mmCIF file of N, CA, C and O in Angstrom:
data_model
loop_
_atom_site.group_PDB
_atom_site.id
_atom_site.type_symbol
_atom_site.label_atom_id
_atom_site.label_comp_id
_atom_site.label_asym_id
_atom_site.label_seq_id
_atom_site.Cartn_x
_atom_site.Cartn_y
_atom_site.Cartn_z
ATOM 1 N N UNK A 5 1.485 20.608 -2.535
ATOM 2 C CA UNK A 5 2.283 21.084 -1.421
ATOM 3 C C UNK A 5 2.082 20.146 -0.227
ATOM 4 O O UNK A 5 1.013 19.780 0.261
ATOM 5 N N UNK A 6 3.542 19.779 0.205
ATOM 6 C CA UNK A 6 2.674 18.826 1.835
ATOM 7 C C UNK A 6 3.176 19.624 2.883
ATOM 8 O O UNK A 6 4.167 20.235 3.284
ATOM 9 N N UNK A 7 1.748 19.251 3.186
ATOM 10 C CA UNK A 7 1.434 20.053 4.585
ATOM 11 C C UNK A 7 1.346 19.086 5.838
ATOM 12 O O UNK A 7 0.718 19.373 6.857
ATOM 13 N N UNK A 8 1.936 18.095 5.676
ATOM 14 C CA UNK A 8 2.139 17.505 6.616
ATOM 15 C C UNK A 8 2.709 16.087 6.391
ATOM 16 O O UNK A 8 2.096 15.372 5.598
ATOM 17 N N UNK A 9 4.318 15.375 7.276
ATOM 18 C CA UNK A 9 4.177 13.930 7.736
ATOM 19 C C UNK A 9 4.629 13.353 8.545
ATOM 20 O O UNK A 9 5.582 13.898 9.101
ATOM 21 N N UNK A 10 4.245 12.095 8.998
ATOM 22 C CA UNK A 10 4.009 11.525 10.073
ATOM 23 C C UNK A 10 4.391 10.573 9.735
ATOM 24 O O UNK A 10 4.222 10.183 8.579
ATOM 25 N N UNK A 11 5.175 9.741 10.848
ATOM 26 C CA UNK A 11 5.545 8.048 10.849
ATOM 27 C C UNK A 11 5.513 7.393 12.279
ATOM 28 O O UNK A 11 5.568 8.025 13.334
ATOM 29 N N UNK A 12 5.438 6.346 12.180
ATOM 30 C CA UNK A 12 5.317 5.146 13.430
ATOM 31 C C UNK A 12 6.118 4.230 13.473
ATOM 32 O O UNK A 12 6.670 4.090 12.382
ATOM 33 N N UNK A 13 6.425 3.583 14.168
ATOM 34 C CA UNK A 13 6.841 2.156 14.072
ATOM 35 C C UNK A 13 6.212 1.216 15.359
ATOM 36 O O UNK A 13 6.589 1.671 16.439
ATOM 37 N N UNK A 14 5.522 0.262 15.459
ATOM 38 C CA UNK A 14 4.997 -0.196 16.470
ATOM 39 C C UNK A 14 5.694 -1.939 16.371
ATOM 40 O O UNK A 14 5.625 -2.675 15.387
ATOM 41 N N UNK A 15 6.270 -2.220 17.562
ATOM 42 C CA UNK A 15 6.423 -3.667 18.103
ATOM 43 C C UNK A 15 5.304 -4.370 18.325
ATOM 44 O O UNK A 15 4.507 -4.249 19.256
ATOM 45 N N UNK A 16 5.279 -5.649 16.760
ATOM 46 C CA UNK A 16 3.668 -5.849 16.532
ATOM 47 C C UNK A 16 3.266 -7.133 17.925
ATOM 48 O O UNK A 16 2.123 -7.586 17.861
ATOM 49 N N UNK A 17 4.111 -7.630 19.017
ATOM 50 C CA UNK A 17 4.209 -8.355 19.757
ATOM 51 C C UNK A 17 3.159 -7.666 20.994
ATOM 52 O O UNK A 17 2.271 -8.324 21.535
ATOM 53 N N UNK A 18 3.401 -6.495 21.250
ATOM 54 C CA UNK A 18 2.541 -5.404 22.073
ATOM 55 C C UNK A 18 1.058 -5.871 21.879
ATOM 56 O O UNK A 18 0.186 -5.958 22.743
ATOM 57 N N UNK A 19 0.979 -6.147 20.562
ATOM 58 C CA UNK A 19 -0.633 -5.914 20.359
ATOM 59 C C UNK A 19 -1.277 -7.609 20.867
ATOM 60 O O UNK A 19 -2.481 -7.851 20.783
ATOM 61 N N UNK A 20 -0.579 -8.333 21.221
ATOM 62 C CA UNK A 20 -1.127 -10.151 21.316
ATOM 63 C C UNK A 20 -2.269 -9.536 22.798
ATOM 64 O O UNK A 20 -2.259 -8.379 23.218
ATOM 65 N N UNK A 21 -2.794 -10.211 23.123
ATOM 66 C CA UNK A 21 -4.213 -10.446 23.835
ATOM 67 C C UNK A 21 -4.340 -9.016 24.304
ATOM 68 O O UNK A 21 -4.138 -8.671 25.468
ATOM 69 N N UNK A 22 -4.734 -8.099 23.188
ATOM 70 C CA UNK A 22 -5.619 -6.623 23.677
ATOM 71 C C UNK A 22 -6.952 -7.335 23.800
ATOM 72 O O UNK A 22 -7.411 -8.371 23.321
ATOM 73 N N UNK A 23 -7.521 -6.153 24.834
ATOM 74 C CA UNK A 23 -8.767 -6.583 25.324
ATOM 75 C C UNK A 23 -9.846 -6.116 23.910
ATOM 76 O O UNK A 23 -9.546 -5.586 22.840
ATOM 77 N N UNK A 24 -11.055 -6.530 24.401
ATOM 78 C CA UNK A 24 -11.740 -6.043 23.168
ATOM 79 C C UNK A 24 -11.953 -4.432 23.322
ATOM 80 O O UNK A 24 -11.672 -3.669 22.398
ATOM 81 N N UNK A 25 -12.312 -4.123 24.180
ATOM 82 C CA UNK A 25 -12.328 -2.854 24.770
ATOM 83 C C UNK A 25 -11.034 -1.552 23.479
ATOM 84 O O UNK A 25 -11.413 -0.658 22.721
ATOM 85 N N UNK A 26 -9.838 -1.949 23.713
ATOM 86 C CA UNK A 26 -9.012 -1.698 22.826
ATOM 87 C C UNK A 26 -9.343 -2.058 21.428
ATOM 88 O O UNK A 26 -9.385 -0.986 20.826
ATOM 89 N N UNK A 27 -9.612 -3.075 20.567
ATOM 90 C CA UNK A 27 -9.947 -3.142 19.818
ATOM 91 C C UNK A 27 -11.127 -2.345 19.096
ATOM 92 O O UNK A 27 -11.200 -2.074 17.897
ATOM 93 N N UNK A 28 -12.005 -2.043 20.077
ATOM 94 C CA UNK A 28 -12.838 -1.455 19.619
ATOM 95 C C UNK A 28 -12.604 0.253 19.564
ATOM 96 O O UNK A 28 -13.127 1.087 18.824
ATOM 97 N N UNK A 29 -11.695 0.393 20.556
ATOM 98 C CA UNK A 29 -11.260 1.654 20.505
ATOM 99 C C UNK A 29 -10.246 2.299 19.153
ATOM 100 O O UNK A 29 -10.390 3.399 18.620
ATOM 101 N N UNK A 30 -9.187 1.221 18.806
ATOM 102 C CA UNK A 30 -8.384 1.198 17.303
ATOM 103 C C UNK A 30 -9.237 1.314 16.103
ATOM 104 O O UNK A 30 -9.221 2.317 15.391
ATOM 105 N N UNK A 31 -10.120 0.092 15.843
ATOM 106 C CA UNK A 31 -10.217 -0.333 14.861
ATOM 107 C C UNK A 31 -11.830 -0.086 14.236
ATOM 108 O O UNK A 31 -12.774 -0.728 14.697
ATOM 109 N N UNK A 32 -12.005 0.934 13.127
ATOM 110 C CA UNK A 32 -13.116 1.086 12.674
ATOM 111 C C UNK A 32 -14.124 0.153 12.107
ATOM 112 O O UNK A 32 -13.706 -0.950 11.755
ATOM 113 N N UNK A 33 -15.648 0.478 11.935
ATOM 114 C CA UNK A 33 -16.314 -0.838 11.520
ATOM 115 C C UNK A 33 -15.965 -1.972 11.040
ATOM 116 O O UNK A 33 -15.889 -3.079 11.573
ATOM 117 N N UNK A 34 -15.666 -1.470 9.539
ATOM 118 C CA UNK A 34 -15.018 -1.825 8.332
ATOM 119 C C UNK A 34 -13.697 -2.502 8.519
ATOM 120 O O UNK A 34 -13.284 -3.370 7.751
ATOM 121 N N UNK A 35 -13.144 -2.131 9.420
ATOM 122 C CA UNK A 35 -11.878 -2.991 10.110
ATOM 123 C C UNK A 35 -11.849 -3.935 10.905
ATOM 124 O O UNK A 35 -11.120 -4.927 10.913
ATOM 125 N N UNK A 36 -12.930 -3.520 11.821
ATOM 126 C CA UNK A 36 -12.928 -4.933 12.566
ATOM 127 C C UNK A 36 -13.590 -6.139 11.609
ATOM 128 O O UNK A 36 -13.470 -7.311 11.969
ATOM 129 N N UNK A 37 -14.326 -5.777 10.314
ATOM 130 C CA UNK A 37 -15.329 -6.846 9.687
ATOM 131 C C UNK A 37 -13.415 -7.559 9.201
ATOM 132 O O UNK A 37 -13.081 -8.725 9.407
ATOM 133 N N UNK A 38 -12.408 -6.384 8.513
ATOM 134 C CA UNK A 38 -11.342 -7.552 8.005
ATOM 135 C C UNK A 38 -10.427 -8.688 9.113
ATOM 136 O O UNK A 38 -9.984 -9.836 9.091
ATOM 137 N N UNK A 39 -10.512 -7.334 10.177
ATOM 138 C CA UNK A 39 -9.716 -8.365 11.624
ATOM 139 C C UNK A 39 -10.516 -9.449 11.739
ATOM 140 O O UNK A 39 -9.914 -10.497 11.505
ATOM 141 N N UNK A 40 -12.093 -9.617 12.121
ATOM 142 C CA UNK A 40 -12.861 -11.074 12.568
ATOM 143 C C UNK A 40 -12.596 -11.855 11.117
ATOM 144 O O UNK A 40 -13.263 -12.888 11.164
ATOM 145 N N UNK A 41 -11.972 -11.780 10.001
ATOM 146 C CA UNK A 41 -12.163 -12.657 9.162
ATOM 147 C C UNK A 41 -10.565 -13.189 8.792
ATOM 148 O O UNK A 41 -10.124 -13.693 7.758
ATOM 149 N N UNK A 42 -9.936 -12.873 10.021
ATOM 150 C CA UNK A 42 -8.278 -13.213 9.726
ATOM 151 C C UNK A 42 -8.001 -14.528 11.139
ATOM 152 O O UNK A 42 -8.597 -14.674 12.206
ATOM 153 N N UNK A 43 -6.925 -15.243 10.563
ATOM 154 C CA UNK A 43 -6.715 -16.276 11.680
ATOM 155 C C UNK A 43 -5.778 -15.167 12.622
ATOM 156 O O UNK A 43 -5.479 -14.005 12.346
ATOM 157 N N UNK A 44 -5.402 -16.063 13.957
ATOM 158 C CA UNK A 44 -4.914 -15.240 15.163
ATOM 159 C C UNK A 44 -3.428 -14.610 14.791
ATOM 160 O O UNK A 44 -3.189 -13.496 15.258
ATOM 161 N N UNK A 45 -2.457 -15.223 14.014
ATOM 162 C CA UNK A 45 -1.495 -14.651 13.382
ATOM 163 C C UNK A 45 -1.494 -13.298 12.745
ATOM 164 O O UNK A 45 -0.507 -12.565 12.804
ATOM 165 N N UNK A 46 -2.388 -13.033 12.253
ATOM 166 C CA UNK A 46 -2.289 -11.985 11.261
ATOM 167 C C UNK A 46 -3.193 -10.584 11.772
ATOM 168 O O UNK A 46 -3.106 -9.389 11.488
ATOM 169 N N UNK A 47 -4.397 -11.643 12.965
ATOM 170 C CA UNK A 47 -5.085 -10.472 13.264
ATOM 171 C C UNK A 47 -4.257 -9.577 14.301
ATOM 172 O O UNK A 47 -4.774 -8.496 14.587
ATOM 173 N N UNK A 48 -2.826 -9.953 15.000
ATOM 174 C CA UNK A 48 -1.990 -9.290 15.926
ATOM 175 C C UNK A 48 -1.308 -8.331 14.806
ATOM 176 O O UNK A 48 -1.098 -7.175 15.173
ATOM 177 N N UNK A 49 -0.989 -8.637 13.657
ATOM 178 C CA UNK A 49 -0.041 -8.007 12.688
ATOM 179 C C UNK A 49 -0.957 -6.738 11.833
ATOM 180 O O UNK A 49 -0.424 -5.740 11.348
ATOM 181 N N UNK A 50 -2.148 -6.982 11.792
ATOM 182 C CA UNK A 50 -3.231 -6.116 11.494
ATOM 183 C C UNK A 50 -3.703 -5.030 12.335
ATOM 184 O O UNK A 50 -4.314 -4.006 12.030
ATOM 185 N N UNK A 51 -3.200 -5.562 13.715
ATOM 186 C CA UNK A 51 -3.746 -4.586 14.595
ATOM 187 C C UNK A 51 -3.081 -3.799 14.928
ATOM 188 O O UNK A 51 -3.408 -2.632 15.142
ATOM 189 N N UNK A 52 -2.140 -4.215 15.029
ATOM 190 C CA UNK A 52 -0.468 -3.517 15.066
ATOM 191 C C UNK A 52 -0.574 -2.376 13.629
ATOM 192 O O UNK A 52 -0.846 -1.185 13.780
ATOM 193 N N UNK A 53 -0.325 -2.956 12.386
ATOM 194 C CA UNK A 53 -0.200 -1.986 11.051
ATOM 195 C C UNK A 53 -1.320 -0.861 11.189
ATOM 196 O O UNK A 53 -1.017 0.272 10.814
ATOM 197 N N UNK A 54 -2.824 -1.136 11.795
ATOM 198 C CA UNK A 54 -3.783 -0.356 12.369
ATOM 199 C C UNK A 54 -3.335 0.889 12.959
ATOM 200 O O UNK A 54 -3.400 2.007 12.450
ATOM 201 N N UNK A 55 -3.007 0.659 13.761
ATOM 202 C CA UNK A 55 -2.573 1.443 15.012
ATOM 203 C C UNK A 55 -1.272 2.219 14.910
ATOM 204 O O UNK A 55 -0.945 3.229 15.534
ATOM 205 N N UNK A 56 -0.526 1.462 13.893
ATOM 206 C CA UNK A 56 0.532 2.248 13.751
ATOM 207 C C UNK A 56 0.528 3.304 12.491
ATOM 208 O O UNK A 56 1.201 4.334 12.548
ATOM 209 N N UNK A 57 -0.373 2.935 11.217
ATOM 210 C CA UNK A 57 -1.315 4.003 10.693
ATOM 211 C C UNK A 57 -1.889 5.136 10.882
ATOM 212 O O UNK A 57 -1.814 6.126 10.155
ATOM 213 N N UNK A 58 -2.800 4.943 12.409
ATOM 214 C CA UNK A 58 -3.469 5.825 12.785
ATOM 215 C C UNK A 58 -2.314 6.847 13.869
ATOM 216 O O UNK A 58 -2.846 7.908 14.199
ATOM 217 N N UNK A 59 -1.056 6.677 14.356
ATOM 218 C CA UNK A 59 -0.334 7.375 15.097
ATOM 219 C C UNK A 59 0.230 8.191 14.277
ATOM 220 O O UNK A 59 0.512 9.319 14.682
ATOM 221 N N UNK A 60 0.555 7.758 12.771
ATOM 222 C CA UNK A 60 1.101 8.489 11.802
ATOM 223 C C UNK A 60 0.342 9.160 11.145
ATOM 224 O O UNK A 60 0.883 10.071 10.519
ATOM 225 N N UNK A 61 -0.904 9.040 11.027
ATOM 226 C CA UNK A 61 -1.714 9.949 10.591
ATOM 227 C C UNK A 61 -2.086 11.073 11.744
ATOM 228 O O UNK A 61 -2.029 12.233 11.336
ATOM 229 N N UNK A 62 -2.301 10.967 12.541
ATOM 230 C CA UNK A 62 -2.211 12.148 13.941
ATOM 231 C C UNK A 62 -0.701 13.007 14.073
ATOM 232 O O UNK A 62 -0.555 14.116 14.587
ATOM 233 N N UNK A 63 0.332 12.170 13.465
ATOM 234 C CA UNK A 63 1.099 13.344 13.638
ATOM 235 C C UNK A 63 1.753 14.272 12.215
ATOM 236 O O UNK A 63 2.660 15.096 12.100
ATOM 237 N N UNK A 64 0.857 13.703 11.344
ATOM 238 C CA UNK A 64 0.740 14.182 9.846
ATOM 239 C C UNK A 64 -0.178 15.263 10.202
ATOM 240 O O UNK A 64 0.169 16.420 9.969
ATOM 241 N N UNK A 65 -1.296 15.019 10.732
ATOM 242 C CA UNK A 65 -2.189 15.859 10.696
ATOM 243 C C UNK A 65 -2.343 17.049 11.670
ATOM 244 O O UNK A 65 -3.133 17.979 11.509
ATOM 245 N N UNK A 66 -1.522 16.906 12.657
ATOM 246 C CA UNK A 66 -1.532 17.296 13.999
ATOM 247 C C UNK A 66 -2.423 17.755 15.037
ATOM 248 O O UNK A 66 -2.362 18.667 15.862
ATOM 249 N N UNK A 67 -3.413 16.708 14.713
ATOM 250 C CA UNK A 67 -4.404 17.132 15.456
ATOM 251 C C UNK A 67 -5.396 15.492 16.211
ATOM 252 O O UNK A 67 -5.485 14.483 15.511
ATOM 253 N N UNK A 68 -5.844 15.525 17.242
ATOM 254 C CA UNK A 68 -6.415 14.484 17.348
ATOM 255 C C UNK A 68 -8.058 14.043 16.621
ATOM 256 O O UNK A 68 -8.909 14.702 16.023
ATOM 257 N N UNK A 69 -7.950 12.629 17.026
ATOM 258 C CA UNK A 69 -9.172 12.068 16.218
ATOM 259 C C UNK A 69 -9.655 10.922 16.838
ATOM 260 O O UNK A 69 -9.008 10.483 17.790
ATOM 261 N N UNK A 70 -10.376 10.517 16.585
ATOM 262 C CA UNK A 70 -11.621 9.182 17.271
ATOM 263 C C UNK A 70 -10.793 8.174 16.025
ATOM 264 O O UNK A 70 -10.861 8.262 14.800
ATOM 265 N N UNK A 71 -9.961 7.158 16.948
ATOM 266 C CA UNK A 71 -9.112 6.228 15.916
ATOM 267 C C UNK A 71 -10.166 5.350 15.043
ATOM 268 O O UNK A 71 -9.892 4.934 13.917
ATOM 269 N N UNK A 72 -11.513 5.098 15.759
ATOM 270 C CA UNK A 72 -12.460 4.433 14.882
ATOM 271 C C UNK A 72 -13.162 4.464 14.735
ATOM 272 O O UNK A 72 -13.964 3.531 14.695
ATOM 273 N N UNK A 73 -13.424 6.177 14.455
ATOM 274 C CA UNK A 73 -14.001 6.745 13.106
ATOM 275 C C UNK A 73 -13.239 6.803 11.461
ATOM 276 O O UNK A 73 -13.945 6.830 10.453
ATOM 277 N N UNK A 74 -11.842 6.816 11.401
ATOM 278 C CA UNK A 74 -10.861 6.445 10.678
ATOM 279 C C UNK A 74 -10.569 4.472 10.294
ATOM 280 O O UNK A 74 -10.408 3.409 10.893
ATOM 281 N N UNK A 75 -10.659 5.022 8.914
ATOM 282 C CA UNK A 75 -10.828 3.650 7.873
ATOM 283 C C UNK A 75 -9.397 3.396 7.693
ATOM 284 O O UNK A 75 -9.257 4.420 7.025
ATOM 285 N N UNK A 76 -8.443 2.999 7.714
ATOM 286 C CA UNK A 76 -6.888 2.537 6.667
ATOM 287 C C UNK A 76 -7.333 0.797 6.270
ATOM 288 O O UNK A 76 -7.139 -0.116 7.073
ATOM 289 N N UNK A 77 -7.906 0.608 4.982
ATOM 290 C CA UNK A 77 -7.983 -0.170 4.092
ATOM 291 C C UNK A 77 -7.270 -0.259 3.202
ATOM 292 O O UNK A 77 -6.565 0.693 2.867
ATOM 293 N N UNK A 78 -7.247 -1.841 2.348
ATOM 294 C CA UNK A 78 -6.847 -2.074 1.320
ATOM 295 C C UNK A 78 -7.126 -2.548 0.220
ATOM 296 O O UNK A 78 -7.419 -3.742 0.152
ATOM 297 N N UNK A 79 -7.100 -1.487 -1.286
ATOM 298 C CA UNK A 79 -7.239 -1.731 -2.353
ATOM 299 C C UNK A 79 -7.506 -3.416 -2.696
ATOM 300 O O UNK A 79 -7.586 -4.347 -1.894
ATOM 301 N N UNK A 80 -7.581 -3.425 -3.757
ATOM 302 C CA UNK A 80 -7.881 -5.217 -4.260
ATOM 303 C C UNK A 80 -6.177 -5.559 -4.315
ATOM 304 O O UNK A 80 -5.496 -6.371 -3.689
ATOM 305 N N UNK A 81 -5.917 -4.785 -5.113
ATOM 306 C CA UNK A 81 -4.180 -4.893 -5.141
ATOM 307 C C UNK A 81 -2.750 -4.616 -3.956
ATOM 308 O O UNK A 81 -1.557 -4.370 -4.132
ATOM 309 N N UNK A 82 -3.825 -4.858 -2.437
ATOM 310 C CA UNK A 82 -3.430 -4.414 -1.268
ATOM 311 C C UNK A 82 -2.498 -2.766 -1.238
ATOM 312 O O UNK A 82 -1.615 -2.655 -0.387
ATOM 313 N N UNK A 83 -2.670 -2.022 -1.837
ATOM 314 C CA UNK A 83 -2.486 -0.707 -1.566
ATOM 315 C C UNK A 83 -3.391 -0.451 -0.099
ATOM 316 O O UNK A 83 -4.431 -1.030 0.213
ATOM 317 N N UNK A 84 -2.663 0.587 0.675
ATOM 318 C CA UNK A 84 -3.505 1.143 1.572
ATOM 319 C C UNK A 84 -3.920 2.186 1.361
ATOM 320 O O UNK A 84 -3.322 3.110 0.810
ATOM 321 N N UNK A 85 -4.887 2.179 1.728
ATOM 322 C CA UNK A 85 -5.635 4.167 1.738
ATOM 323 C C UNK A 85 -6.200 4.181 3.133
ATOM 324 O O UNK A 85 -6.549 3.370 3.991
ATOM 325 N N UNK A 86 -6.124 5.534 2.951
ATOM 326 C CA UNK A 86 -7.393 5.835 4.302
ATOM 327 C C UNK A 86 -8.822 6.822 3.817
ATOM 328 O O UNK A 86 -9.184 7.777 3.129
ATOM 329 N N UNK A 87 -9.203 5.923 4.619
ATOM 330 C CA UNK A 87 -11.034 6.818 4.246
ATOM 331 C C UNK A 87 -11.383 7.894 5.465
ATOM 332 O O UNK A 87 -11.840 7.392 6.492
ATOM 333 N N UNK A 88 -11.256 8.916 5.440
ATOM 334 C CA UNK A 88 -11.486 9.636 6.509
ATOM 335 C C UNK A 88 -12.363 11.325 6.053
ATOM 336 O O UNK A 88 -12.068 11.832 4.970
ATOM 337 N N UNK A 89 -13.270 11.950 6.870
ATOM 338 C CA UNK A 89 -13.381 13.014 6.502
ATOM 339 C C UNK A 89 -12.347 14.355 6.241
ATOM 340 O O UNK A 89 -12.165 15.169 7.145
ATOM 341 N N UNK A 90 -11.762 14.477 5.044
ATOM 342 C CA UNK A 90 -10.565 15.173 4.577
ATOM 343 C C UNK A 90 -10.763 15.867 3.886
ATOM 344 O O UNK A 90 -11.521 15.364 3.057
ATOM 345 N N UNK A 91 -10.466 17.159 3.580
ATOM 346 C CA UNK A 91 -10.287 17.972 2.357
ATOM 347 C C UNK A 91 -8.614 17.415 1.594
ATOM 348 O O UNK A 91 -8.305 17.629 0.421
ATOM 349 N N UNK A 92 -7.876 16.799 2.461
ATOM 350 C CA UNK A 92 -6.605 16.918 2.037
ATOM 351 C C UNK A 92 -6.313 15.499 1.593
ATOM 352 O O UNK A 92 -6.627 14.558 2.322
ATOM 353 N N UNK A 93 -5.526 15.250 0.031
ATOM 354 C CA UNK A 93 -4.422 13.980 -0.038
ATOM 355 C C UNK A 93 -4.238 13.264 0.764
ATOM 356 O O UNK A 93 -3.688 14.079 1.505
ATOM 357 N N UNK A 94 -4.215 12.385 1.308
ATOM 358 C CA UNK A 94 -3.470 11.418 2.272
ATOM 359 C C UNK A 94 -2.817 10.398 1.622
ATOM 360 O O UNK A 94 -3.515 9.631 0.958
ATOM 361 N N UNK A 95 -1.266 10.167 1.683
ATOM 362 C CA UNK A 95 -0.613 9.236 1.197
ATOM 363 C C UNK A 95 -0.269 8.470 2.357
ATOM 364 O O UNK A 95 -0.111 8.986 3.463
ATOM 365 N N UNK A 96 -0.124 6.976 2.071
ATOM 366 C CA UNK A 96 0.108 6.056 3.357
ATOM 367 C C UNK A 96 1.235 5.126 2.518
ATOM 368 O O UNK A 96 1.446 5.112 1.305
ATOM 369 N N UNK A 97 1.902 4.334 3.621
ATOM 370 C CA UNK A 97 2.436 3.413 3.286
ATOM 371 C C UNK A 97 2.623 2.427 4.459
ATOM 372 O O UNK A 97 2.818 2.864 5.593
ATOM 373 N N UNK A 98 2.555 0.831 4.151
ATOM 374 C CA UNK A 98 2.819 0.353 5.725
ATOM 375 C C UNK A 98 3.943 -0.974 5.240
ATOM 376 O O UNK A 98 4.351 -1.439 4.176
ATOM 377 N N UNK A 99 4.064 -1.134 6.124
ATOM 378 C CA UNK A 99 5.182 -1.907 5.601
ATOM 379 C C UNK A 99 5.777 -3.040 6.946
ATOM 380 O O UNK A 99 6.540 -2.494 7.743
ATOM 381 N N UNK A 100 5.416 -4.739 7.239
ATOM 382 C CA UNK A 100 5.763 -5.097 8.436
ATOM 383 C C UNK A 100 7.369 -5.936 7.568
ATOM 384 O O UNK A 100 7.731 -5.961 6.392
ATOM 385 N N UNK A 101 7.864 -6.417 8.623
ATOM 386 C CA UNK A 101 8.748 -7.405 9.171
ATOM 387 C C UNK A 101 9.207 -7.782 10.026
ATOM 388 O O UNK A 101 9.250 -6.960 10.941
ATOM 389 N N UNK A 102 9.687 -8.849 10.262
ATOM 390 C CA UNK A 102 10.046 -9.258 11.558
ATOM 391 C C UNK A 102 8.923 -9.047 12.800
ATOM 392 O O UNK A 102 7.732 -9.356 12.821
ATOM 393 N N UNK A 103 9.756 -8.407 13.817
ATOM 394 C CA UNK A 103 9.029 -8.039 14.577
ATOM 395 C C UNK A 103 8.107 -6.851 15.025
ATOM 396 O O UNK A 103 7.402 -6.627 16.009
ATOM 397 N N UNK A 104 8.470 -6.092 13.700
ATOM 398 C CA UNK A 104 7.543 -4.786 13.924
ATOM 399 C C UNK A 104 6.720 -4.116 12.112
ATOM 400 O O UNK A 104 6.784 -4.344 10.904
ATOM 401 N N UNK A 105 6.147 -3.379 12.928
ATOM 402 C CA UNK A 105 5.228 -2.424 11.208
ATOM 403 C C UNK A 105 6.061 -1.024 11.356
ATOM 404 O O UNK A 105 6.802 -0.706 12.286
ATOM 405 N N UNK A 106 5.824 -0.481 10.503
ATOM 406 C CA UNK A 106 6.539 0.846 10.453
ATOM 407 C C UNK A 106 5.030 1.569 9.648
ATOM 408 O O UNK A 106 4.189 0.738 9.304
ATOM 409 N N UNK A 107 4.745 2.914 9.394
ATOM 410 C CA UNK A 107 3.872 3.300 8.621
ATOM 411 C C UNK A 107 4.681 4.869 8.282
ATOM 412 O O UNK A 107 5.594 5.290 8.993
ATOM 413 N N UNK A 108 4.256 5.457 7.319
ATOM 414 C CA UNK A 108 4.653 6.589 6.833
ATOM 415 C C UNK A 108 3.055 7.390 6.171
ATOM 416 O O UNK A 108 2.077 6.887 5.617
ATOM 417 N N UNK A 109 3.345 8.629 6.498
ATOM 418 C CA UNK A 109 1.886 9.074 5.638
ATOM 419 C C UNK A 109 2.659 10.718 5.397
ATOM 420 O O UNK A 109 3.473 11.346 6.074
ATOM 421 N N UNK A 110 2.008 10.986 4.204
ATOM 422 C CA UNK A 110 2.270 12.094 3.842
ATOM 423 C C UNK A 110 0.563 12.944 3.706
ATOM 424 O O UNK A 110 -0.488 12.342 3.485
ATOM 425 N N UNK A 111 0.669 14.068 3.859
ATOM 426 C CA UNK A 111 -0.801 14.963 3.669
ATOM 427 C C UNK A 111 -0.540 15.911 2.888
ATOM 428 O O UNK A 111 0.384 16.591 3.333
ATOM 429 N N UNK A 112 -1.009 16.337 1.735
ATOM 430 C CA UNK A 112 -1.276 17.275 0.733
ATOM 431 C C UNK A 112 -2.566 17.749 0.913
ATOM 432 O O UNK A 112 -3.026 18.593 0.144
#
């Protein structure tokens, strides 16, 4: 049964020189270890798909959360998941082009 979903779309251009301050506020341990290991291209497009993850999961879930205490990783086969304390399913999907990410999440 879903009990909840949520989507985003974020203009991944927004995210170019966030302070660290922000970064640290988005992006969980485990996330920032994949952001410091990406060149400057991708770490704006990462931070962006981040963030636009975590807005869709808040309004899947409807409730707020500490954005980085929340994991959205990817499988070996780049699937995303999220690692979070849940009793419930979480389905994700992210998806960029151009100039923006979009994310979708469903909750069972």
């Amino acid at each position: 049964m879903i009990k909840g979903i949520g989507t985003d779309i974020a203009l991944i251009s927004r995210f170019e020189n966030k302070s660290e301050h922000f970064i640290e506020r988005i992006l969980s341990k485990e996330e920032k270890s994949v952001y410091l290991s990406l060149n400057e291209e991708r770490k704006i497009v990462y931070l962006a798909s981040r963030f636009s993850a975590k807005e869709a999961l808040f309004k899947a879930i409807k409730k707020s959360f500490d954005f980085s205490k929340v994991s959205v990783l990817n499988k070996e086969n780049g699937e995303p998941f999220v690692k979070m304390d849940s009793p419930n399913t979480i389905h994700i999907s992210i998806s960029h082009d151009g100039d923006y990410v979009i994310t979708y999440v469903i909750i069972e």
